[in-house]
Coordinates of C-alpha atoms and ligand atoms in Angstrom, one line a residue:
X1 CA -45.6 78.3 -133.4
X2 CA -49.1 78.4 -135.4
X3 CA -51.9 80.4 -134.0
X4 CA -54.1 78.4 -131.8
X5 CA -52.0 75.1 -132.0
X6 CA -51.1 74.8 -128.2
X7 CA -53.2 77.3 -126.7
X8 CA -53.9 74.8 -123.5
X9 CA -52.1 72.2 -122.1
X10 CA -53.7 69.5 -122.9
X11 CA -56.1 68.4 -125.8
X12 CA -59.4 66.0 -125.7
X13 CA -60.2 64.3 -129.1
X14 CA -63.6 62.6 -129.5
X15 CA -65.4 60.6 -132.4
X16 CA -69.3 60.1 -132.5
X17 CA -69.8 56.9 -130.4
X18 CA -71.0 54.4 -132.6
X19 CA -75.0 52.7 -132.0
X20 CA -74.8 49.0 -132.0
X21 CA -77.2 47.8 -134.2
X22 CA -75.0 46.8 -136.8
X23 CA -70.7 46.3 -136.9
X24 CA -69.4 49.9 -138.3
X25 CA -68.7 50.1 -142.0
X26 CA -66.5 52.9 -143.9
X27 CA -68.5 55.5 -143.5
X28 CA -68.2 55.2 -139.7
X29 CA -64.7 54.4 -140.6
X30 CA -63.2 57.5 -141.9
X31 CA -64.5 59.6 -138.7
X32 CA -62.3 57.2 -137.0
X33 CA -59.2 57.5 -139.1
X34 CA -59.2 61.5 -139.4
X35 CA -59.6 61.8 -135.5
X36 CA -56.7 59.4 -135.6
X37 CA -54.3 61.2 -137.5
X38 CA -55.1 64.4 -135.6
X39 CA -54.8 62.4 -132.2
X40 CA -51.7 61.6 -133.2
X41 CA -50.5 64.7 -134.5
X42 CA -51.0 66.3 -132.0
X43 CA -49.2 64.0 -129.1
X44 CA -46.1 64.7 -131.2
X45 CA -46.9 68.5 -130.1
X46 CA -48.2 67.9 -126.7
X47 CA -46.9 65.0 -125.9
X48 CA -48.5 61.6 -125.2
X49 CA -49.9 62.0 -121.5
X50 CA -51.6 65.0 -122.3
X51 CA -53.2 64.0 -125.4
X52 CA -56.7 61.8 -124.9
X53 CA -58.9 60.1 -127.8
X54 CA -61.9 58.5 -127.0
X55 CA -64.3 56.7 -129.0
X56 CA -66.9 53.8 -128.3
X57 CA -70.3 52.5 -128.8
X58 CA -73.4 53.7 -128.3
X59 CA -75.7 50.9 -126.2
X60 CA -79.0 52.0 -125.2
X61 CA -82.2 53.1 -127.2
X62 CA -84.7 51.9 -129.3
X63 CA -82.4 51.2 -132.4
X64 CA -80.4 49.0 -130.7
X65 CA -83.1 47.2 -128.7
X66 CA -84.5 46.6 -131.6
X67 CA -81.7 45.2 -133.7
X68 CA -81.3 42.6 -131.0
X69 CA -85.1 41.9 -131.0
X70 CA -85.0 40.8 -134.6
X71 CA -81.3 38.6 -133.9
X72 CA -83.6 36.7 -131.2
X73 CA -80.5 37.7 -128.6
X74 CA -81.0 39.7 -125.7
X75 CA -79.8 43.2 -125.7
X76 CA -77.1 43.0 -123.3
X77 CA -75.1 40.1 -125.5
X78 CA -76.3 41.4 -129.0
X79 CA -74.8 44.7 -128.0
X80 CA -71.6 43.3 -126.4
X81 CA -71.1 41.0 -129.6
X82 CA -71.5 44.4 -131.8
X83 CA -69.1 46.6 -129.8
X84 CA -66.6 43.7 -129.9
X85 CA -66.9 43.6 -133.8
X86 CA -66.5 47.2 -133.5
X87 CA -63.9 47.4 -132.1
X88 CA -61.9 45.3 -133.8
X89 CA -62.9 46.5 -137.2
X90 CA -61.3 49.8 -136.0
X91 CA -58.0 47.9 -134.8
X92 CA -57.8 46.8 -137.9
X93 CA -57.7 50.5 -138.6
X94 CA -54.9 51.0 -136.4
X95 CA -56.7 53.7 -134.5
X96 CA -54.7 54.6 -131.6
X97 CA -57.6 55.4 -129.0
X98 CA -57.0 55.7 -125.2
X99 CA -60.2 54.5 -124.4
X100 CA -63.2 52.6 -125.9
X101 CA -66.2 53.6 -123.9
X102 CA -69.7 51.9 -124.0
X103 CA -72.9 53.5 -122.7
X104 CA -73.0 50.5 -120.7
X105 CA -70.0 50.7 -118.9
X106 CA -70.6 51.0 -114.9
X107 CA -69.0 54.4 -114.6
X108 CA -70.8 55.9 -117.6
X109 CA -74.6 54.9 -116.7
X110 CA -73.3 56.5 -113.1
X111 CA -72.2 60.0 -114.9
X112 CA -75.5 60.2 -116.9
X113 CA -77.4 59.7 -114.1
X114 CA -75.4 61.9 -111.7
X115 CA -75.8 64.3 -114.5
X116 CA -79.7 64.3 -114.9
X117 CA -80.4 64.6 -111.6
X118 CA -78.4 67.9 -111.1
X119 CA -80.0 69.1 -113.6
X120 CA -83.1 68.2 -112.4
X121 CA -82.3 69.8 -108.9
X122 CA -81.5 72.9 -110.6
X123 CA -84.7 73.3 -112.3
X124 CA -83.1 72.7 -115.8
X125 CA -85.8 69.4 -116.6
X126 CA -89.2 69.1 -115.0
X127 CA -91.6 66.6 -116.0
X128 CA -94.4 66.9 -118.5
X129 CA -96.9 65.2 -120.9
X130 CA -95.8 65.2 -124.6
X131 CA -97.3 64.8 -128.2
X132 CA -95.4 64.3 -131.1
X133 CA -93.8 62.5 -134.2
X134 CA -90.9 60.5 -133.1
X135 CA -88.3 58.7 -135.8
X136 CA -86.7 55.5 -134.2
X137 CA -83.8 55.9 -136.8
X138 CA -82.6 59.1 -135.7
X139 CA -84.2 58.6 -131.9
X140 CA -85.2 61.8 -132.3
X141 CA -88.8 63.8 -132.2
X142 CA -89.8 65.5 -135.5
X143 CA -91.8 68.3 -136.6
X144 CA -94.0 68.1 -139.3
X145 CA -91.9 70.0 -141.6
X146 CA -89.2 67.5 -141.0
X147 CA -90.8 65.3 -142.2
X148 CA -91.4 64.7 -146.1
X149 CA -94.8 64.4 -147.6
X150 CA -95.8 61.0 -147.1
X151 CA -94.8 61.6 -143.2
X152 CA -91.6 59.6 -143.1
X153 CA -88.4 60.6 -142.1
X154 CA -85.9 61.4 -144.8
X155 CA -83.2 59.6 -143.5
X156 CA -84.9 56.5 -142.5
X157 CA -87.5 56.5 -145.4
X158 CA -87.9 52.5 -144.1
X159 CA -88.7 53.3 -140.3
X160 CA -92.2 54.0 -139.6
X161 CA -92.9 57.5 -137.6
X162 CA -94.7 57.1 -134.6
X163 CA -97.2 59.2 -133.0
X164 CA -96.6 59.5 -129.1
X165 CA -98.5 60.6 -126.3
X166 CA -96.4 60.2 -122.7
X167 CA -95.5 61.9 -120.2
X168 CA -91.1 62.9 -120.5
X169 CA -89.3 64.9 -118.5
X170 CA -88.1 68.1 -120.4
X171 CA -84.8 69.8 -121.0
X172 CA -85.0 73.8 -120.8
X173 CA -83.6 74.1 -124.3
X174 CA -85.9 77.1 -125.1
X175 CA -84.1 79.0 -122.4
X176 CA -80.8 79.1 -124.0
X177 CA -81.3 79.7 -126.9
X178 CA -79.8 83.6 -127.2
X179 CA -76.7 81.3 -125.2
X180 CA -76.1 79.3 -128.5
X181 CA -76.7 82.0 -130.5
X182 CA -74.0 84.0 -129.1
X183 CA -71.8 80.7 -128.5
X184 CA -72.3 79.9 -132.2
X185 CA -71.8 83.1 -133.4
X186 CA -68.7 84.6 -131.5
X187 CA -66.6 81.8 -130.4
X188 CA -64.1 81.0 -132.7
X189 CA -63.7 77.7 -134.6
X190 CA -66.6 76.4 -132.5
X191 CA -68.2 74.9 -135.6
X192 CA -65.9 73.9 -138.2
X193 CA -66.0 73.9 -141.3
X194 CA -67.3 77.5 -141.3
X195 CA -70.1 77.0 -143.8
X196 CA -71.8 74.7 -141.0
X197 CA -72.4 77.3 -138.6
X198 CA -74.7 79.1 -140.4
X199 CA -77.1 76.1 -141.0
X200 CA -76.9 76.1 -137.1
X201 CA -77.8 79.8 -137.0
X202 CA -80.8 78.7 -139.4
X203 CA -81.9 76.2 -137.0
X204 CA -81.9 78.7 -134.4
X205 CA -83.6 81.1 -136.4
X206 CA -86.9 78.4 -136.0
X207 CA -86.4 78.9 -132.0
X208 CA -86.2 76.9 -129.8
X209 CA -89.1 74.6 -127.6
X210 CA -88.1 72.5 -124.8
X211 CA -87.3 68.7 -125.4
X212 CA -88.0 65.2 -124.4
X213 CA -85.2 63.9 -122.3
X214 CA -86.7 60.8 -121.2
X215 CA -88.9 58.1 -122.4
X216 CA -91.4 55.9 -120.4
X217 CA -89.9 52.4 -119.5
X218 CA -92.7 50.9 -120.7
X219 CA -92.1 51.8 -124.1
X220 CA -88.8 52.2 -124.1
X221 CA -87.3 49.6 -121.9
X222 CA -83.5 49.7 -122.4
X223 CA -81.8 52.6 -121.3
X224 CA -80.3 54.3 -118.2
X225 CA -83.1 54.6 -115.7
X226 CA -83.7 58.2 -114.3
X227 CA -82.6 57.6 -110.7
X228 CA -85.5 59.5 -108.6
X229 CA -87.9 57.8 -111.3
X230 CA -87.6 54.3 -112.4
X231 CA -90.6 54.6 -114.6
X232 CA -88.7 56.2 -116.7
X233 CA -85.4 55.9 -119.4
X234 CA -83.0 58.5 -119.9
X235 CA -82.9 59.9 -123.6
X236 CA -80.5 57.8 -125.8
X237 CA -79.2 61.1 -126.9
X238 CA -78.8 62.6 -123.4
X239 CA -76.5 59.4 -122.1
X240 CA -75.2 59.4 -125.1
X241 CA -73.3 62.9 -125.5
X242 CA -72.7 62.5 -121.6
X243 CA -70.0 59.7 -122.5
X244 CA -67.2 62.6 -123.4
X245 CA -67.5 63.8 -120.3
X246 CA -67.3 60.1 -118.2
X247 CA -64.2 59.8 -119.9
X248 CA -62.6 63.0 -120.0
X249 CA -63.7 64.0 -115.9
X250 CA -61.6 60.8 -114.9
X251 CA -58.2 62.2 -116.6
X252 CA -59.3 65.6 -115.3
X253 CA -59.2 66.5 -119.2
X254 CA -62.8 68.4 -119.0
X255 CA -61.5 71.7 -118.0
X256 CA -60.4 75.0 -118.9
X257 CA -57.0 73.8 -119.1
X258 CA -57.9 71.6 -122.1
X259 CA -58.6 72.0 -125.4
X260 CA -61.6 69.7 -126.5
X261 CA -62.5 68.7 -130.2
X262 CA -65.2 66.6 -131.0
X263 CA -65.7 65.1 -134.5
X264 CA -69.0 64.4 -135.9
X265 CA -70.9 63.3 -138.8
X266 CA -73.1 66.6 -140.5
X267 CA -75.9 64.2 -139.3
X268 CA -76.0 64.5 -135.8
X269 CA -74.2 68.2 -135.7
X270 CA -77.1 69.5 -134.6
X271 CA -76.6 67.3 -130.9
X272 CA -73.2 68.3 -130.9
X273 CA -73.7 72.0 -131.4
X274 CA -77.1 73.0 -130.1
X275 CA -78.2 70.2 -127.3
X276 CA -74.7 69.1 -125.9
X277 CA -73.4 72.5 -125.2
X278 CA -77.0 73.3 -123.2
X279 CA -76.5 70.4 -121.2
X280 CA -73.1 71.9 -120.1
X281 CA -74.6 75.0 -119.2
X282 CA -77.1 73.8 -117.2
X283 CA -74.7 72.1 -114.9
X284 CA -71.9 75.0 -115.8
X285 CA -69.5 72.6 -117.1
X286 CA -67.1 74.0 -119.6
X287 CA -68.0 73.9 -123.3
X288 CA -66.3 71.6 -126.3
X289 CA -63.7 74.2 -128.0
X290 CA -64.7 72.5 -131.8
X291 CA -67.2 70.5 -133.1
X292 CA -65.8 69.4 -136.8
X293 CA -68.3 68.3 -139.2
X294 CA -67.4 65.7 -141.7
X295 CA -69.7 64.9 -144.6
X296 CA -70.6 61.4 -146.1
X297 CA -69.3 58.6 -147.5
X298 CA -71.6 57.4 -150.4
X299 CA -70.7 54.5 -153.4
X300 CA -72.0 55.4 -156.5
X301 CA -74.4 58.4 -155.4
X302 CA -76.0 55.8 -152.7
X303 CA -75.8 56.6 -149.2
X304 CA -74.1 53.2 -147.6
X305 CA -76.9 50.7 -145.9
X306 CA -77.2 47.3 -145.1
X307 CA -80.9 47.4 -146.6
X308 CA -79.4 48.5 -149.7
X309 CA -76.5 46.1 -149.6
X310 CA -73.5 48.0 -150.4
X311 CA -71.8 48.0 -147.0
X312 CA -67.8 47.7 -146.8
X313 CA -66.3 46.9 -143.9
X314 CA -62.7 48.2 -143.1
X315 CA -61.0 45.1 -142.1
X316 CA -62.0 43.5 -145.7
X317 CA -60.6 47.0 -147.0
X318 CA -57.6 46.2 -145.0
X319 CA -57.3 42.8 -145.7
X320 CA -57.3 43.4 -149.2
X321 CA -54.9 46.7 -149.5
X322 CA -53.0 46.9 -146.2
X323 CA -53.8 49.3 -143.3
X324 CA -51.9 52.3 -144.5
X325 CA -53.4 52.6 -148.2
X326 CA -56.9 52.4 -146.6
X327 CA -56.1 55.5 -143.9
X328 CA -54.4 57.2 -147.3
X329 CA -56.9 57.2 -149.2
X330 CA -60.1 58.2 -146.7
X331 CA -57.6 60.9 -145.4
X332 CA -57.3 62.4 -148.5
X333 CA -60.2 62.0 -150.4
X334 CA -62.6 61.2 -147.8
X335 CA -66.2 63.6 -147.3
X336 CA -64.1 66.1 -144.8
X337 CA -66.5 69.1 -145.7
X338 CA -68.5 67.8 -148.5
X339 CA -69.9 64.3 -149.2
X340 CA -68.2 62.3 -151.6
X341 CA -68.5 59.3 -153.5
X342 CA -65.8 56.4 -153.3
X343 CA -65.5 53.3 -155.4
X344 CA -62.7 50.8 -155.2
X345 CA -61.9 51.6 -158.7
X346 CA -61.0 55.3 -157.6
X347 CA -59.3 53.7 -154.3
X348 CA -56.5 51.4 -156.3
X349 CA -56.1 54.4 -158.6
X350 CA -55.0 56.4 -155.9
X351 CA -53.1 53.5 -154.4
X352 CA -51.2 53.2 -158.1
X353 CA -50.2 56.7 -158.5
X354 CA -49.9 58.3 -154.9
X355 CA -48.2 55.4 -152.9
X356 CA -46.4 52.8 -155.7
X357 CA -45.3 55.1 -157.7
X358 CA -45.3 58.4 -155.7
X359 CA -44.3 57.3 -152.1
X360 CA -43.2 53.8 -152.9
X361 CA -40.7 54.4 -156.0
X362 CA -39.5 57.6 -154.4
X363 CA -38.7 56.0 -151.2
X364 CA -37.3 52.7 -153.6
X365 CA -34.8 55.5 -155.8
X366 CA -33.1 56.9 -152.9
X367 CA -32.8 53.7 -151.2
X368 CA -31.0 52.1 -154.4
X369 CA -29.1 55.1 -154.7
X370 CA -27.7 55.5 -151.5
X371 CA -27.3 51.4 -151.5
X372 CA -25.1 51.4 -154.8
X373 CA -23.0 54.6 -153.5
X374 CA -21.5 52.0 -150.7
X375 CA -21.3 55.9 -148.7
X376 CA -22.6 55.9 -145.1
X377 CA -25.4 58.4 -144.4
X378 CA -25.0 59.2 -140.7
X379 CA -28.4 59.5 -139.1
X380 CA -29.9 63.0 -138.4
X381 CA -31.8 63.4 -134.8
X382 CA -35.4 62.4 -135.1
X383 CA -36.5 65.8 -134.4
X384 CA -39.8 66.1 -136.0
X385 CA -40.6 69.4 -137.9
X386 CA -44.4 69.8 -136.4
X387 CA -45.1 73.1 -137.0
X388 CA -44.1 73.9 -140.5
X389 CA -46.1 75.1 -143.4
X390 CA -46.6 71.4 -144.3
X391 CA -48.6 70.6 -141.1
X392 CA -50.6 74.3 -140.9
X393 CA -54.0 73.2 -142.5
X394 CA -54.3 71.0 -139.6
X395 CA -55.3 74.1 -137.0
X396 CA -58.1 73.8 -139.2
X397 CA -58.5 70.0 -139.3
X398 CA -57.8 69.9 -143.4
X399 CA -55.5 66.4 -142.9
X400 CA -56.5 66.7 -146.9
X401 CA -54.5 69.8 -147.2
X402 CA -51.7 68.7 -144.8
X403 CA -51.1 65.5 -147.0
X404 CA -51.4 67.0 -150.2
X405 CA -48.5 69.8 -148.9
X406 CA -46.8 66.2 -148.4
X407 CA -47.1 64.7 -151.3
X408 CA -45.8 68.2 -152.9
X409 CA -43.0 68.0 -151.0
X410 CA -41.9 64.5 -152.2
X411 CA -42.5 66.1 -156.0
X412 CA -39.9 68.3 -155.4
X413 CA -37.4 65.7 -154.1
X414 CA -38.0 63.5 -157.3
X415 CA -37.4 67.0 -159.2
X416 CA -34.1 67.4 -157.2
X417 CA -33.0 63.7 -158.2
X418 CA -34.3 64.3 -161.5
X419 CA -32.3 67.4 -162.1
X420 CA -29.1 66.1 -160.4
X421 CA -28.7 62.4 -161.6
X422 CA -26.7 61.0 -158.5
X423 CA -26.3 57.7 -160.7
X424 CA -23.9 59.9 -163.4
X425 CA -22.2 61.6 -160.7
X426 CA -18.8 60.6 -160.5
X427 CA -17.3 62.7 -157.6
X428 CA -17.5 60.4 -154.0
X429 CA -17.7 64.1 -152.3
X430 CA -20.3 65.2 -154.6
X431 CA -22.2 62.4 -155.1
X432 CA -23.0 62.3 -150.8
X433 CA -23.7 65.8 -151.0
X434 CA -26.3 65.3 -153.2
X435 CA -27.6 61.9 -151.9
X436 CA -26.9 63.3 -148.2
X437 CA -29.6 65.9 -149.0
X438 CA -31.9 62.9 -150.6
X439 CA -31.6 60.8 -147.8
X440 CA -32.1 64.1 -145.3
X441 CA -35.5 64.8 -147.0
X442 CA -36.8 61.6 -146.9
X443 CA -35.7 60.8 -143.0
X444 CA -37.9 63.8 -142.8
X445 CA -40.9 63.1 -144.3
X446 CA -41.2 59.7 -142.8
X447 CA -41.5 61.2 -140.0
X448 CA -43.5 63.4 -140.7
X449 CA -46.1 60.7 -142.3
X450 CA -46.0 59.1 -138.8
X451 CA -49.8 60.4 -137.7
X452 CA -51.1 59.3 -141.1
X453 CA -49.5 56.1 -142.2
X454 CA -48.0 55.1 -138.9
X455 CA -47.0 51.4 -140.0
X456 CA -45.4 52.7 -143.2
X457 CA -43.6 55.7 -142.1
X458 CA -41.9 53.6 -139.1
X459 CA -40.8 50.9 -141.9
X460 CA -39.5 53.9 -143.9
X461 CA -37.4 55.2 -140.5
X462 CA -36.0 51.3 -140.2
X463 CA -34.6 51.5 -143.5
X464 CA -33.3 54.8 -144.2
X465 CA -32.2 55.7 -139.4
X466 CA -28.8 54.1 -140.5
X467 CA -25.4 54.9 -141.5
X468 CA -25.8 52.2 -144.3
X469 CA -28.8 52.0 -146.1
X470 CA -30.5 49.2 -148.1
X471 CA -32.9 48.5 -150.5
X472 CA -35.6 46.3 -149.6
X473 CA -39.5 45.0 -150.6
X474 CA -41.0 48.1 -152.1
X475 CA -43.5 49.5 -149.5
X476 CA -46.7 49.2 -151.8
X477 CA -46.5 47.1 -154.7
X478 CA -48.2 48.2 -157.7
X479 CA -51.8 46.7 -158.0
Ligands
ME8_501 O1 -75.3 58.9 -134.7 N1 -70.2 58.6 -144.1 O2 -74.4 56.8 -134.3 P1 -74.2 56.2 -135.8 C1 -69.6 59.3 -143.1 N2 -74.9 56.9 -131.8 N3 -69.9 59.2 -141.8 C2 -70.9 58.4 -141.5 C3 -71.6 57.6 -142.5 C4 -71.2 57.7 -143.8 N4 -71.7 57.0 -144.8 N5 -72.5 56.8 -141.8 C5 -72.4 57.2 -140.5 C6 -74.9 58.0 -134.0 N6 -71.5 58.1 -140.3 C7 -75.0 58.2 -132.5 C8 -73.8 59.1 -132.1 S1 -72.4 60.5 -130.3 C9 -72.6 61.0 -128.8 C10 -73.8 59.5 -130.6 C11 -71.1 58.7 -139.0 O3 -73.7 54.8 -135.6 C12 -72.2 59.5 -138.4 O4 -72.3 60.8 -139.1 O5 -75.5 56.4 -136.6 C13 -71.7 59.6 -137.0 O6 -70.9 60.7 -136.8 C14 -71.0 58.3 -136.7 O7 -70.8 57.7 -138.0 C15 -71.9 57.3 -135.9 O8 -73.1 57.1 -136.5

């Protein structure tokens, strides 16, 4: 077994629940696929019960009030219409989630407030005025230095910064902060990839001040109220990271007992990293075991926004490609440390070579092969080889790695064809030892594909599960 690959019993996998302002495009996309394929992974290791994957939408906030405002729909059905499109832009996806939460679901806006006030009670918020730059894009106070010269926000160069006065209630962030430190530093595989820890440490070097964790109804008027003060709203960000945890506490999957991985966009790492896991410890509530850092998704060197018109939705992805050529290609070239940039021109070249001709004719060969022979190929047991070299990046999240140890492996099996011509072989008892050991290798990596192309590995185990295999429609047919 591979270090740290069933440590606990059970395993929590989360993606960043998305805001509703606007249906999700690729970028929100591939965080959904790569949880995916490790969800899935991994209930081949721990089983299906004991394997949870939550995703969702995130409701409340000025963003999303907003983005209704300007559809002339009130916030409620605008963000019910987005979470629906959401939703089934990642069924499209075939993402294999357990639940789809939204901030607005009864249970959830009971958790977040249950959750304040305890922490309230303990002494962990208190109520004060406030002064400072607040960005509506990243619902988020700013410092001056965060800012860039003409006092926008980097990120949402378009959004003005506002100036507020009001009075909040405060999260005692400053008082934990040797807690992260130590947390960030010691824990292993906490943050992931490795070189995103220390821009976490960096932070920390700044220190830390107390934050906002409310905002006055009156300016902010959708939102979770806090329950001993209606005047005020709940922090998008607060209610927001509490969703893990409505979901999770009703499986009694947020515990000791389970390991918990949260996947993120290098955006909001900070939230993940340095204001969730404070939350936690105010209410001493056990801590996430990784947060995994993804990069961006940018066409031609542009970061993806519907301002500057070069959103792609999945489903049109989908439509145009099928489901399993999409989840290829974001799985393996997709930002999973660094940002990268896609373009459809890159996506069907990787379609060409890795799945028609890689995949696709090597899957075609043997079937022919075996077909022609007229030999039966008795079926091996479906026992899946989960923890073999192939699969070892994965302990590290690298689905990258783990496909391109695939794709190696289905090299080599072209070499052994290659190199033994089954079509010249004369010899009945020859000719099935070789194919036997064709057909045995590619039983195996179907199965093996099964977390990553789910629809295209189970039509590869239809074909080739039976004494007498045939050819059929190639699996992706050349563009
Ligand atoms: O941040 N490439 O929501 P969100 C890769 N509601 N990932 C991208 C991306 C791109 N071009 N654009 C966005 C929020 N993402 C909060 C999260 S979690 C408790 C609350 C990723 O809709 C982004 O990094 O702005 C984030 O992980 C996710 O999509 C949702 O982004």
């Amino acid at each position: 077994m591979l270090k740290n690959d069933k440590e606990k019993e059970k395993i929590l996998i989360t993606t960043a629940i998305d805001y509703a302002n606007d249906v999700i495009h690729i970028g929100h996309a591939y965080e959904k696929i790569l949880a995916d394929s490790v969800a899935r992974y991994y209930r081949k290791i721990y089983g299906k019960e004991n394997v949870y994957f939550l995703t969702g939408t995130d409701e409340h906030g000025t963003t999303n009030y907003l983005a209704a405002k300007e559809e002339n729909m009130s916030v409620e059905e605008y963000t019910r219409k987005i979470s629906s499109l959401d939703r089934k832009e990642i069924d499209a996806l075939n993402i294999s989630y357990d639940r789809f939460i939204r901030t607005t679901d009864p249970d959830h806006v009971k958790t977040a407030s249950n959750l304040f006030e305890k922490a309230l009670e303990r002494g962990d918020i208190y109520k004060a005025e406030y002064e400072g730059f607040y960005c509506e894009g990243c619902e988020e106070y700013k410092t001056l230095s965060d800012l860039d010269e003409d006092k926008k926000c980097p990120q949402h160069p378009n959004k003005q910064i506002r100036l507020l006065k009001e009075e909040n209630y405060f999260l005692r962030w400053s008082a934990y902060e040797n807690a992260l430190r130590e947390l960030i530093e010691k824990k292993d595989d906490f943050i992931l990839p490795e070189n995103k820890k220390n821009e976490m440490l960096a932070f920390l070097e700044q220190g830390l001040n107390d934050i906002p964790v409310s905002r006055p109804k009156y300016k902010v008027p959708w939102g979770i109220s806090v329950p001993s003060d209606e005047e005020q709203i709940i922090y998008v960000w607060y209610d927001a990271l509490v969703n893990y945890y409505t979901a999770a506490k009703q499986k009694d999957m947020w515990n000791e007992k389970t390991k918990i991985i949260h996947f993120v966009g290098k955006d909001i790492l900070r939230f993940h990293a340095l204001l969730w896991p404070v939350m936690l410890l105010s209410l001493e509530l056990p801590l996430p075991d990784t947060i995994y850092a993804h990069g961006f998704i940018n066409l031609k060197g542009k970061k993806i926004s519907k301002s500057l018109g070069n959103v792609i939705r999945p489903s049109d992805l989908v439509k145009k490609y099928g489901v399993d050529a999409v989840r290829y290609y974001f799985l393996k070239h997709g930002p999973i440390t660094e940002d990268v940039d896609i373009s459809i021109k890159h996506l069907e070249e990787v379609y060409n070579a890795d799945l028609a001709n890689g995949l696709g004719n090597t899957v075609a060969r043997i079937a022919k092969m075996a077909e022609r022979s007229g030999l039966s190929f008795e079926p091996q047991e479906k026992e899946f080889v989960w923890q073999a070299p192939w699969s070892a990046p994965i302990s590290k999240f690298r689905v990258d790695l783990a496909l391109q140890n695939i794709w190696r492996m289905l090299t080599d099996l072209d070499k052994h064809i290659n190199e033994n011509e089954p079509w010249a072989i004369e010899d009945q008892e020859e000719l099935k030892n070789v194919l036997s050991k064709e057909v045995y290798q590619i039983r195996k990596i179907s199965l093996i594909l099964e977390p990553f192309i789910p629809s295209t590995s189970r039509r590869i185990q239809e074909q080739f599960f039976k004494d007498r295999i045939r050819s059929e429609e190639p699996l992706f047919p050349k563009l």
